[in-house]
């Protein structure tokens, strides 16, 4: 393996820092380059995401029981959670878009959690993935806004509750922030996922210190293991919260498209 | 050995230079900079992401979401039905209680009627018996009084006879001639006094 020779430079007696290697996209079969249709680790982990989703939402609910099993309860909980979020944040007339929002949420939450498995590839840590989703949301919401409200959608930038002299300035700020939305929307998710995983990897690199220098190692090794555990716990939280944030922001943007008047 | 020499050779090339050359990994397969920014991989990721999202969307919208919605609706229906049934049963229980109370009150009223009727009947009988007894008693009393009056009359008569006889004797003994008519008149007058 490439990574083996990589760490062997100093014959094993040095700390090896490669926190970003976990984000490398590589073909599953063979050593060739990565083309558009190559089956890569991205393919593998997205396929696992799909399988996990099918297991929860399709196999888990196959009993259709009135008194639900544990898995069915979780599926119903996820359904109710997102449905209620769409209804509360974007309003009742946003419910036709619930399946799309549910698709985004369930994909992100499963990708995030599968990415927490040791050795996993986190698809949502890549800006390419999150940017596509954020751009899709941005374009869909903008087009929807114009289709539903015509040019009345532009009133989303015109804060009628603000004093009149302030409104043009606010409108400028609103326009800028509107176009920054897809950027922040995507970088927030990818950045969170990448940072946590990279930090875990950095602490992991300190963990074998005891093999190199027993003196410092007795202090550094336990500390880094505790740090890995703590960051991992934090990452479990982040995995859910970032999926939640991505979804609720999508709902907020959808609300702007359906009800542009402040 | 060959790999080590290339590694040593490439060790002099800075990662920044490699990154500028459009490379994403160094000769060891390690990451240069952020793999997230590697343009070579983005097409692959976007393609598989779109495939994945479409698959998830169809699984959700065709199978999972309608099924869960149906289960939830069915559960809601079951709960509503059960609540309605419970409400019905409650009403029935109240009705049964009312019927029971009514039956109890009826029975009580009937019992009271029977008691009152019986009391009245018994009272009538007692009154009858008392009246009868009173009548009998007054009859007997009247009879007794009649007898007493008879006896008294008899006694008067006897007293009169004895008084007449005694008076005649006394008058005779005194040497007079007793006129029966005068003696009787005298005795009658005395006895009245």
CSV table of C-alpha atoms in Angstrom, one decimal:
chain,number,residue,atom,x,y,z
A,1,UNK,CA,0.0,0.0,0.0
A,2,UNK,CA,1.1,3.5,-0.8
A,3,UNK,CA,0.5,4.8,2.8
A,4,UNK,CA,2.8,2.1,4.2
A,5,UNK,CA,5.9,3.2,2.3
A,6,UNK,CA,4.8,6.7,3.0
A,7,UNK,CA,5.3,6.4,6.7
A,8,UNK,CA,8.5,4.4,6.6
A,9,UNK,CA,10.8,7.2,5.8
A,10,UNK,CA,12.5,7.3,9.2
A,11,UNK,CA,12.2,3.5,9.8
A,12,UNK,CA,9.2,3.9,12.1
A,13,UNK,CA,10.7,5.9,14.8
A,14,UNK,CA,9.2,9.3,13.9
A,15,UNK,CA,5.7,10.7,14.3
A,16,UNK,CA,3.9,10.6,11.0
A,17,UNK,CA,1.4,13.4,10.3
A,18,UNK,CA,-0.9,12.8,7.3
A,19,UNK,CA,-4.2,14.2,8.6
A,20,UNK,CA,-5.5,14.9,5.1
A,21,UNK,CA,-4.8,11.5,3.5
A,22,UNK,CA,-8.1,10.3,4.7
A,23,UNK,CA,-9.8,12.6,2.2
A,24,UNK,CA,-8.0,11.3,-0.8
A,25,UNK,CA,-10.3,9.9,-3.5
A,26,UNK,CA,-8.9,6.7,-5.0
A,27,UNK,CA,-10.2,4.0,-7.3
A,28,UNK,CA,-11.5,0.9,-5.6
A,29,UNK,CA,-10.1,-1.4,-8.3
A,30,UNK,CA,-6.7,-0.9,-10.0
A,31,UNK,CA,-4.3,2.0,-9.7
A,32,UNK,CA,-5.5,4.1,-12.6
A,33,UNK,CA,-6.6,7.7,-12.5
A,34,UNK,CA,-9.9,9.0,-11.2
A,35,UNK,CA,-12.3,9.6,-14.1
A,36,UNK,CA,-15.9,10.8,-13.9
A,37,UNK,CA,-17.4,7.3,-13.9
A,38,UNK,CA,-14.6,5.5,-12.0
A,39,UNK,CA,-15.8,3.4,-9.1
A,40,UNK,CA,-14.0,5.0,-6.2
A,41,UNK,CA,-14.1,5.0,-2.4
A,42,UNK,CA,-16.7,7.8,-2.9
A,43,UNK,CA,-18.9,5.3,-4.8
A,44,UNK,CA,-18.4,2.7,-2.0
A,45,UNK,CA,-19.3,5.0,0.9
A,46,UNK,CA,-22.2,6.6,-1.0
A,47,UNK,CA,-23.5,3.1,-1.8
A,48,UNK,CA,-23.2,2.2,1.9
A,49,UNK,CA,-25.1,5.3,2.7
A,50,UNK,CA,-27.9,4.2,0.4
A,51,UNK,CA,-27.9,0.7,1.9
A,52,UNK,CA,-28.1,2.1,5.4
A,53,UNK,CA,-31.0,4.4,4.4
A,54,UNK,CA,-32.8,1.5,2.8
A,55,UNK,CA,-32.2,-0.6,5.9
A,56,UNK,CA,-33.7,2.0,8.2
A,57,UNK,CA,-36.5,3.5,6.1
A,58,UNK,CA,-37.5,0.5,3.9
A,59,UNK,CA,-36.6,-2.7,5.7
A,60,UNK,CA,-37.1,-1.1,9.1
A,61,UNK,CA,-40.7,-0.2,8.3
A,62,UNK,CA,-41.6,-3.4,6.4
A,63,UNK,CA,-43.6,-4.6,9.4
A,64,UNK,CA,-45.9,-1.5,9.0
A,65,UNK,CA,-47.0,-2.3,12.5
A,66,UNK,CA,-49.3,-0.1,14.5
A,67,UNK,CA,-47.2,-0.7,17.5
A,68,UNK,CA,-43.7,0.0,16.0
A,69,UNK,CA,-40.6,-2.0,16.4
A,70,UNK,CA,-37.4,-0.2,17.5
A,71,UNK,CA,-36.1,0.4,14.0
A,72,UNK,CA,-39.5,1.5,12.8
A,73,UNK,CA,-39.8,4.0,15.6
A,74,UNK,CA,-36.5,5.5,14.6
A,75,UNK,CA,-37.7,5.7,11.0
A,76,UNK,CA,-40.9,7.3,12.1
A,77,UNK,CA,-39.0,9.7,14.3
A,78,UNK,CA,-36.8,10.8,11.4
A,79,UNK,CA,-39.9,11.3,9.3
A,80,UNK,CA,-41.8,13.2,11.9
A,81,UNK,CA,-38.7,15.3,12.8
A,82,UNK,CA,-38.1,16.6,9.2
A,83,UNK,CA,-41.8,16.8,8.3
A,84,UNK,CA,-42.4,19.0,11.4
A,85,UNK,CA,-39.4,21.1,10.6
A,86,UNK,CA,-40.6,21.8,7.0
A,87,UNK,CA,-44.0,22.6,8.3
A,88,UNK,CA,-42.9,24.8,11.2
A,89,UNK,CA,-40.1,26.7,9.3
A,90,UNK,CA,-41.4,26.9,5.8
A,91,UNK,CA,-45.1,26.6,6.3
A,92,UNK,CA,-47.8,24.1,5.3
A,93,UNK,CA,-47.5,24.9,1.6
A,94,UNK,CA,-43.9,23.7,1.7
A,95,UNK,CA,-45.0,20.1,2.4
A,96,UNK,CA,-44.9,19.1,-1.3
A,97,UNK,CA,-41.1,19.7,-1.1
A,98,UNK,CA,-40.7,17.5,2.0
A,99,UNK,CA,-39.4,14.5,0.0
A,100,UNK,CA,-36.5,16.6,-1.4
A,101,UNK,CA,-35.6,18.0,2.0
A,102,UNK,CA,-35.9,14.6,3.6
A,103,UNK,CA,-33.5,13.2,0.8
A,104,UNK,CA,-30.9,15.8,1.7
A,105,UNK,CA,-31.2,15.4,5.4
A,106,UNK,CA,-31.1,11.6,5.4
A,107,UNK,CA,-28.2,11.5,3.0
A,108,UNK,CA,-26.1,14.0,5.0
A,109,UNK,CA,-26.9,12.5,8.4
A,110,UNK,CA,-26.0,9.0,7.2
A,111,UNK,CA,-22.9,10.1,5.4
A,112,UNK,CA,-21.7,12.0,8.5
A,113,UNK,CA,-22.3,9.1,10.8
A,114,UNK,CA,-20.8,6.5,8.4
A,115,UNK,CA,-17.8,8.8,8.1
A,116,UNK,CA,-17.2,8.4,11.8
A,117,UNK,CA,-16.4,4.8,11.4
A,118,UNK,CA,-12.7,4.2,11.8
A,119,UNK,CA,-11.1,4.0,8.3
A,120,UNK,CA,-14.2,5.4,6.6
A,121,UNK,CA,-14.3,8.0,3.8
A,122,UNK,CA,-16.5,10.9,4.7
A,123,UNK,CA,-18.2,12.0,1.5
A,124,UNK,CA,-19.7,15.1,3.1
A,125,UNK,CA,-16.2,16.4,4.0
A,126,UNK,CA,-15.7,17.3,0.4
A,127,UNK,CA,-16.7,20.7,-0.9
A,128,UNK,CA,-17.6,19.2,-4.3
A,129,UNK,CA,-20.3,17.2,-2.6
A,130,UNK,CA,-21.7,19.9,-0.3
A,131,UNK,CA,-21.4,22.6,-3.0
A,132,UNK,CA,-23.5,20.6,-5.4
A,133,UNK,CA,-26.2,20.2,-2.8
A,134,UNK,CA,-26.0,23.8,-1.7
A,135,UNK,CA,-26.2,25.0,-5.3
A,136,UNK,CA,-29.1,22.7,-6.0
A,137,UNK,CA,-30.9,24.2,-3.0
A,138,UNK,CA,-30.0,27.8,-4.1
A,139,UNK,CA,-31.1,27.3,-7.7
A,140,UNK,CA,-34.2,25.4,-6.8
A,141,UNK,CA,-35.3,28.0,-4.2
A,142,UNK,CA,-34.5,31.0,-6.5
A,143,UNK,CA,-36.4,29.5,-9.5
A,144,UNK,CA,-39.2,28.5,-7.2
A,145,UNK,CA,-39.4,32.0,-5.8
A,146,UNK,CA,-39.7,33.6,-9.2
A,147,UNK,CA,-42.2,31.0,-10.4
A,148,UNK,CA,-44.4,31.3,-7.4
A,149,UNK,CA,-44.2,35.1,-6.9
A,150,UNK,CA,-43.0,36.5,-10.3
A,151,UNK,CA,-41.0,39.6,-9.7
A,152,UNK,CA,-42.7,40.0,-6.3
A,153,UNK,CA,-39.9,37.6,-5.2
A,154,UNK,CA,-37.5,40.5,-5.3
A,155,UNK,CA,-39.3,42.0,-2.3
A,156,UNK,CA,-37.3,39.5,-0.3
A,157,UNK,CA,-34.5,42.1,-0.5
A,158,UNK,CA,-36.7,45.0,0.3
A,159,UNK,CA,-37.1,45.1,4.1
A,160,UNK,CA,-40.4,47.0,4.4
A,161,UNK,CA,-40.2,47.0,8.2
A,162,UNK,CA,-37.0,49.1,8.1
A,163,UNK,CA,-37.0,52.9,7.9
A,164,UNK,CA,-37.2,54.0,4.3
A,165,UNK,CA,-33.7,55.7,4.0
A,166,UNK,CA,-32.1,52.4,5.3
A,167,UNK,CA,-33.9,50.2,2.8
A,168,UNK,CA,-31.6,50.6,-0.2
A,169,UNK,CA,-28.5,49.9,2.0
A,170,UNK,CA,-30.2,46.9,3.5
A,171,UNK,CA,-31.3,45.7,0.1
A,172,UNK,CA,-27.6,45.8,-1.0
A,173,UNK,CA,-26.6,43.8,2.0
A,174,UNK,CA,-29.5,41.4,1.5
A,175,UNK,CA,-28.5,40.8,-2.1
A,176,UNK,CA,-24.9,40.1,-1.2
A,177,UNK,CA,-25.9,37.7,1.6
A,178,UNK,CA,-28.4,36.0,-0.7
A,179,UNK,CA,-25.6,35.1,-3.1
A,180,UNK,CA,-23.2,34.1,-0.3
A,181,UNK,CA,-25.8,31.6,0.9
A,182,UNK,CA,-24.7,28.6,-1.2
A,183,UNK,CA,-21.1,29.3,-0.2
A,184,UNK,CA,-21.7,29.4,3.5
A,185,UNK,CA,-24.2,26.6,3.3
A,186,UNK,CA,-21.7,24.2,1.7
A,187,UNK,CA,-18.5,25.3,3.4
A,188,UNK,CA,-20.2,25.0,6.8
A,189,UNK,CA,-20.9,21.3,6.4
A,190,UNK,CA,-17.7,20.3,4.6
A,191,UNK,CA,-15.5,22.4,6.9
A,192,UNK,CA,-17.0,21.0,10.0
A,193,UNK,CA,-16.7,17.4,8.8
A,194,UNK,CA,-13.2,17.9,7.5
A,195,UNK,CA,-11.9,19.8,10.6
A,196,UNK,CA,-13.1,17.2,13.1
A,197,UNK,CA,-11.7,14.3,11.2
A,198,UNK,CA,-8.4,16.0,10.6
A,199,UNK,CA,-8.0,16.9,14.3
A,200,UNK,CA,-8.7,13.3,15.3
A,201,UNK,CA,-6.0,12.2,12.8
A,202,UNK,CA,-3.5,14.7,14.3
A,203,UNK,CA,-4.1,13.5,17.8
A,204,UNK,CA,-3.9,9.9,16.5
A,205,UNK,CA,-0.4,10.8,15.1
A,206,UNK,CA,0.7,11.7,18.6
A,207,UNK,CA,-0.6,8.5,20.1
A,208,UNK,CA,2.5,6.3,19.4
A,209,UNK,CA,4.8,8.8,21.1
A,210,UNK,CA,5.4,6.3,23.9
A,211,UNK,CA,7.1,3.9,21.4
A,212,UNK,CA,9.6,6.7,20.5
A,213,UNK,CA,10.4,8.3,23.8
A,214,UNK,CA,9.1,6.6,26.9
A,215,UNK,CA,9.5,9.7,29.1
A,216,UNK,CA,7.4,12.2,27.1
A,217,UNK,CA,5.3,9.4,25.7
A,218,UNK,CA,3.9,8.4,29.1
A,219,UNK,CA,2.3,11.9,29.2
A,220,UNK,CA,1.6,12.5,25.6
A,221,UNK,CA,0.1,9.1,24.6
A,222,UNK,CA,-2.7,9.0,27.2
A,223,UNK,CA,-3.4,12.7,26.6
A,224,UNK,CA,-3.8,12.1,22.9
A,225,UNK,CA,-6.0,9.1,23.4
A,226,UNK,CA,-8.3,11.1,25.7
A,227,UNK,CA,-8.3,13.9,23.2
A,228,UNK,CA,-9.3,11.5,20.4
A,229,UNK,CA,-12.1,10.2,22.5
A,230,UNK,CA,-13.3,13.7,23.4
A,231,UNK,CA,-13.1,15.0,19.8
A,232,UNK,CA,-14.9,11.8,18.6
A,233,UNK,CA,-17.8,12.5,21.0
A,234,UNK,CA,-17.9,16.0,19.8
A,235,UNK,CA,-17.9,14.8,16.2
A,236,UNK,CA,-20.9,12.5,16.9
A,237,UNK,CA,-22.7,15.6,18.0
A,238,UNK,CA,-21.4,17.7,15.1
A,239,UNK,CA,-22.4,14.9,12.6
A,240,UNK,CA,-26.1,15.3,13.6
A,241,UNK,CA,-26.0,19.1,14.2
A,242,UNK,CA,-24.5,19.8,10.8
A,243,UNK,CA,-27.1,17.7,9.0
A,244,UNK,CA,-29.8,19.5,11.1
A,245,UNK,CA,-28.3,22.9,10.3
A,246,UNK,CA,-28.1,22.1,6.5
A,247,UNK,CA,-31.7,21.0,6.5
A,248,UNK,CA,-33.2,23.8,8.6
A,249,UNK,CA,-31.3,26.4,6.4
A,250,UNK,CA,-32.8,24.7,3.4
A,251,UNK,CA,-36.2,25.1,5.0
A,252,UNK,CA,-35.5,28.8,5.8
A,253,UNK,CA,-34.5,29.5,2.1
A,254,UNK,CA,-37.6,27.6,1.0
A,255,UNK,CA,-39.7,29.8,3.2
A,256,UNK,CA,-38.2,32.9,1.6
A,257,UNK,CA,-39.1,31.6,-1.8
A,258,UNK,CA,-42.7,30.8,-0.8
A,259,UNK,CA,-43.3,33.9,1.4
A,260,UNK,CA,-40.9,36.6,0.2
A,261,UNK,CA,-42.6,39.3,2.1
A,262,UNK,CA,-41.0,40.0,5.5
B,1,UNK,CA,15.3,0.9,-3.4
B,2,UNK,CA,13.8,2.5,-6.5
B,3,UNK,CA,11.0,4.0,-4.6
B,4,UNK,CA,13.3,5.5,-2.0
B,5,UNK,CA,15.4,7.2,-4.6
B,6,UNK,CA,12.4,8.7,-6.3
B,7,UNK,CA,11.1,9.8,-2.9
B,8,UNK,CA,14.5,11.4,-2.2
B,9,UNK,CA,14.4,13.0,-5.6
B,10,UNK,CA,10.9,14.4,-5.1
B,11,UNK,CA,11.6,15.4,-1.6
B,12,UNK,CA,13.3,18.5,-3.0
B,13,UNK,CA,10.2,19.5,-4.9
B,14,UNK,CA,8.1,21.6,-2.7
B,15,UNK,CA,4.4,20.6,-2.2
B,16,UNK,CA,3.3,24.0,-3.4
B,17,UNK,CA,5.1,23.4,-6.7
B,18,UNK,CA,3.3,20.0,-7.1
B,19,UNK,CA,0.0,21.6,-6.2
B,20,UNK,CA,0.6,24.3,-8.8
B,21,UNK,CA,1.3,21.6,-11.3
B,22,UNK,CA,-2.3,20.3,-10.8
B,23,UNK,CA,-1.3,17.3,-8.8
B,24,UNK,CA,-3.4,16.1,-5.9
B,25,UNK,CA,-1.1,13.4,-4.5
B,26,UNK,CA,2.6,13.1,-4.2
B,27,UNK,CA,4.6,10.1,-5.4
B,28,UNK,CA,3.8,8.2,-2.2
B,29,UNK,CA,0.1,8.7,-2.6
B,30,UNK,CA,-0.1,11.2,0.2
B,31,UNK,CA,-2.2,14.3,0.0
B,32,UNK,CA,-0.8,17.6,-1.1
B,33,UNK,CA,-2.7,20.4,0.5
B,34,UNK,CA,-6.4,19.9,0.8
B,35,UNK,CA,-7.7,16.9,-1.2
B,36,UNK,CA,-11.0,18.8,-1.2
B,37,UNK,CA,-9.6,21.3,-3.6
B,38,UNK,CA,-8.4,18.7,-6.1
B,39,UNK,CA,-10.2,19.4,-9.3
B,40,UNK,CA,-9.5,16.0,-10.8
B,41,UNK,CA,-11.8,14.3,-8.4
B,42,UNK,CA,-14.7,16.6,-8.4
B,43,UNK,CA,-16.4,15.2,-11.5
B,44,UNK,CA,-16.3,11.8,-10.0
B,45,UNK,CA,-17.7,12.9,-6.7
B,46,UNK,CA,-20.5,15.0,-8.3
B,47,UNK,CA,-21.4,12.2,-10.6
B,48,UNK,CA,-21.8,9.6,-7.8
B,49,UNK,CA,-23.5,12.2,-5.6
B,50,UNK,CA,-26.1,12.9,-8.2
B,51,UNK,CA,-26.7,9.1,-8.7
B,52,UNK,CA,-26.9,8.6,-4.9
B,53,UNK,CA,-29.3,11.5,-4.4
B,54,UNK,CA,-31.6,10.3,-7.2
B,55,UNK,CA,-31.6,6.7,-5.8
B,56,UNK,CA,-32.4,8.0,-2.3
B,57,UNK,CA,-35.1,10.3,-3.7
B,58,UNK,CA,-36.8,7.5,-5.5
B,59,UNK,CA,-36.5,5.1,-2.6
B,60,UNK,CA,-38.0,7.7,-0.2
B,61,UNK,CA,-40.7,9.1,-2.4
B,62,UNK,CA,-41.8,5.8,-3.9
B,63,UNK,CA,-41.5,3.4,-0.9
B,64,UNK,CA,-40.4,4.8,2.4
B,65,UNK,CA,-42.3,8.0,2.9
B,66,UNK,CA,-45.7,6.8,1.7
B,67,UNK,CA,-45.4,3.7,3.8
B,68,UNK,CA,-44.4,5.7,7.0
B,69,UNK,CA,-47.2,8.2,6.2
B,70,UNK,CA,-49.7,5.3,5.9
B,71,UNK,CA,-48.5,3.7,9.1
B,72,UNK,CA,-48.8,7.0,11.0
B,73,UNK,CA,-52.2,7.7,9.5
B,74,UNK,CA,-53.4,4.2,10.3
B,75,UNK,CA,-52.1,4.6,13.9
B,76,UNK,CA,-53.9,7.9,14.2
B,77,UNK,CA,-57.1,6.2,12.8
B,78,UNK,CA,-56.8,3.4,15.3
B,79,UNK,CA,-56.3,5.8,18.2
B,80,UNK,CA,-59.2,7.9,17.1
B,81,UNK,CA,-61.4,4.8,16.7
B,82,UNK,CA,-60.3,3.4,20.1
B,83,UNK,CA,-61.1,6.8,21.7
B,84,UNK,CA,-64.5,6.9,20.0
B,85,UNK,CA,-65.2,3.3,21.2
B,86,UNK,CA,-64.1,4.2,24.7
B,87,UNK,CA,-66.4,7.2,24.5
B,88,UNK,CA,-69.3,5.0,23.4
B,89,UNK,CA,-68.6,2.5,26.2
B,90,UNK,CA,-68.4,5.3,28.7
B,91,UNK,CA,-71.9,6.6,27.5
B,92,UNK,CA,-73.2,3.0,27.7
B,93,UNK,CA,-71.8,2.6,31.2
B,94,UNK,CA,-73.5,5.9,32.2
B,95,UNK,CA,-76.7,4.7,30.7
B,96,UNK,CA,-76.5,1.4,32.5
B,97,UNK,CA,-75.9,3.2,35.7
B,98,UNK,CA,-78.9,5.4,35.1
B,99,UNK,CA,-81.0,2.3,34.3
B,100,UNK,CA,-79.8,0.6,37.4
B,101,UNK,CA,-80.5,3.7,39.5
B,102,UNK,CA,-84.0,4.0,37.9
B,103,UNK,CA,-84.7,0.3,38.6
B,104,UNK,CA,-83.5,0.8,42.2
B,105,UNK,CA,-85.7,3.8,42.6
B,106,UNK,CA,-88.7,2.0,41.1
B,107,UNK,CA,-88.2,-1.0,43.3
B,108,UNK,CA,-87.9,1.3,46.3
B,109,UNK,CA,-91.1,3.2,45.3
B,110,UNK,CA,-92.9,0.0,44.7
B,111,UNK,CA,-91.8,-1.4,48.0
B,112,UNK,CA,-93.0,1.8,49.7
B,113,UNK,CA,-96.3,1.5,47.9
B,114,UNK,CA,-96.7,-2.1,49.1
B,115,UNK,CA,-95.7,-1.0,52.6
B,116,UNK,CA,-98.2,1.8,52.5
B,117,UNK,CA,-100.9,-0.4,51.1
B,118,UNK,CA,-100.3,-3.1,53.6
B,119,UNK,CA,-100.2,-0.5,56.4
B,120,UNK,CA,-103.5,0.9,55.2
B,121,UNK,CA,-105.0,-2.5,54.9
B,122,UNK,CA,-103.8,-3.5,58.3
B,123,UNK,CA,-105.0,-0.2,59.7
B,124,UNK,CA,-108.4,-0.7,58.2
B,125,UNK,CA,-108.6,-4.2,59.6
B,126,UNK,CA,-107.6,-2.9,63.0
B,127,UNK,CA,-110.1,0.0,62.8
B,128,UNK,CA,-112.8,-2.5,61.9
B,129,UNK,CA,-111.9,-4.8,64.7
B,130,UNK,CA,-111.7,-1.8,67.1
B,131,UNK,CA,-115.1,-0.6,65.9
B,132,UNK,CA,-116.6,-4.1,66.2
B,133,UNK,CA,-115.1,-4.5,69.6
B,134,UNK,CA,-116.4,-1.0,70.6
B,135,UNK,CA,-119.8,-1.9,69.3
B,136,UNK,CA,-119.7,-5.2,71.2
B,137,UNK,CA,-118.5,-3.5,74.3
B,138,UNK,CA,-121.2,-0.8,74.2
B,139,UNK,CA,-123.8,-3.5,73.5
B,140,UNK,CA,-122.6,-5.5,76.5
B,141,UNK,CA,-122.5,-2.3,78.6
B,142,UNK,CA,-126.0,-1.5,77.5
B,143,UNK,CA,-127.1,-5.0,78.3
B,144,UNK,CA,-125.3,-4.7,81.7
B,145,UNK,CA,-127.0,-1.4,82.4
B,146,UNK,CA,-130.3,-2.8,81.5
B,147,UNK,CA,-129.7,-5.7,83.8
B,148,UNK,CA,-128.6,-3.4,86.5
B,149,UNK,CA,-131.7,-1.2,86.0
B,150,UNK,CA,-133.8,-4.3,86.1
B,151,UNK,CA,-132.1,-5.5,89.2
B,152,UNK,CA,-132.5,-2.0,90.7
B,153,UNK,CA,-136.1,-1.9,89.7
B,154,UNK,CA,-136.6,-5.3,91.2
B,155,UNK,CA,-134.8,-4.1,94.4
B,156,UNK,CA,-137.1,-1.1,94.5
B,157,UNK,CA,-140.1,-3.2,94.1
B,158,UNK,CA,-138.8,-5.5,96.9
B,159,UNK,CA,-138.0,-2.6,99.1
B,160,UNK,CA,-141.6,-1.2,98.4
B,161,UNK,CA,-143.2,-4.5,99.2
B,162,UNK,CA,-141.1,-5.0,102.3
B,163,UNK,CA,-141.8,-1.4,103.4
B,164,UNK,CA,-145.6,-1.8,102.8
B,165,UNK,CA,-145.6,-5.1,104.7
B,166,UNK,CA,-143.5,-3.6,107.4
B,167,UNK,CA,-145.6,-0.5,107.6
B,168,UNK,CA,-148.9,-2.6,107.7
B,169,UNK,CA,-147.4,-4.7,110.5
B,170,UNK,CA,-146.3,-1.7,112.4
B,171,UNK,CA,-149.6,0.0,111.9
B,172,UNK,CA,-151.4,-3.2,113.0
B,173,UNK,CA,-149.2,-3.7,115.9
B,174,UNK,CA,-150.0,-0.2,117.0
B,175,UNK,CA,-153.7,-1.1,116.9
B,176,UNK,CA,-154.7,0.8,113.9
B,177,UNK,CA,-156.2,-0.4,110.8
B,178,UNK,CA,-154.0,-0.1,108.0
B,179,UNK,CA,-155.5,1.2,104.9
B,180,UNK,CA,-153.6,-0.4,102.2
B,181,UNK,CA,-154.1,2.5,99.8
B,182,UNK,CA,-152.8,5.2,102.2
B,183,UNK,CA,-149.8,3.1,103.2
B,184,UNK,CA,-148.8,2.5,99.6
B,185,UNK,CA,-149.2,6.2,98.9
B,186,UNK,CA,-147.1,7.2,101.9
B,187,UNK,CA,-144.3,4.7,101.1
B,188,UNK,CA,-144.2,5.8,97.4
B,189,UNK,CA,-143.9,9.4,98.6
B,190,UNK,CA,-141.1,8.6,101.0
B,191,UNK,CA,-139.2,6.6,98.6
B,192,UNK,CA,-139.2,9.4,96.1
B,193,UNK,CA,-137.6,11.6,98.8
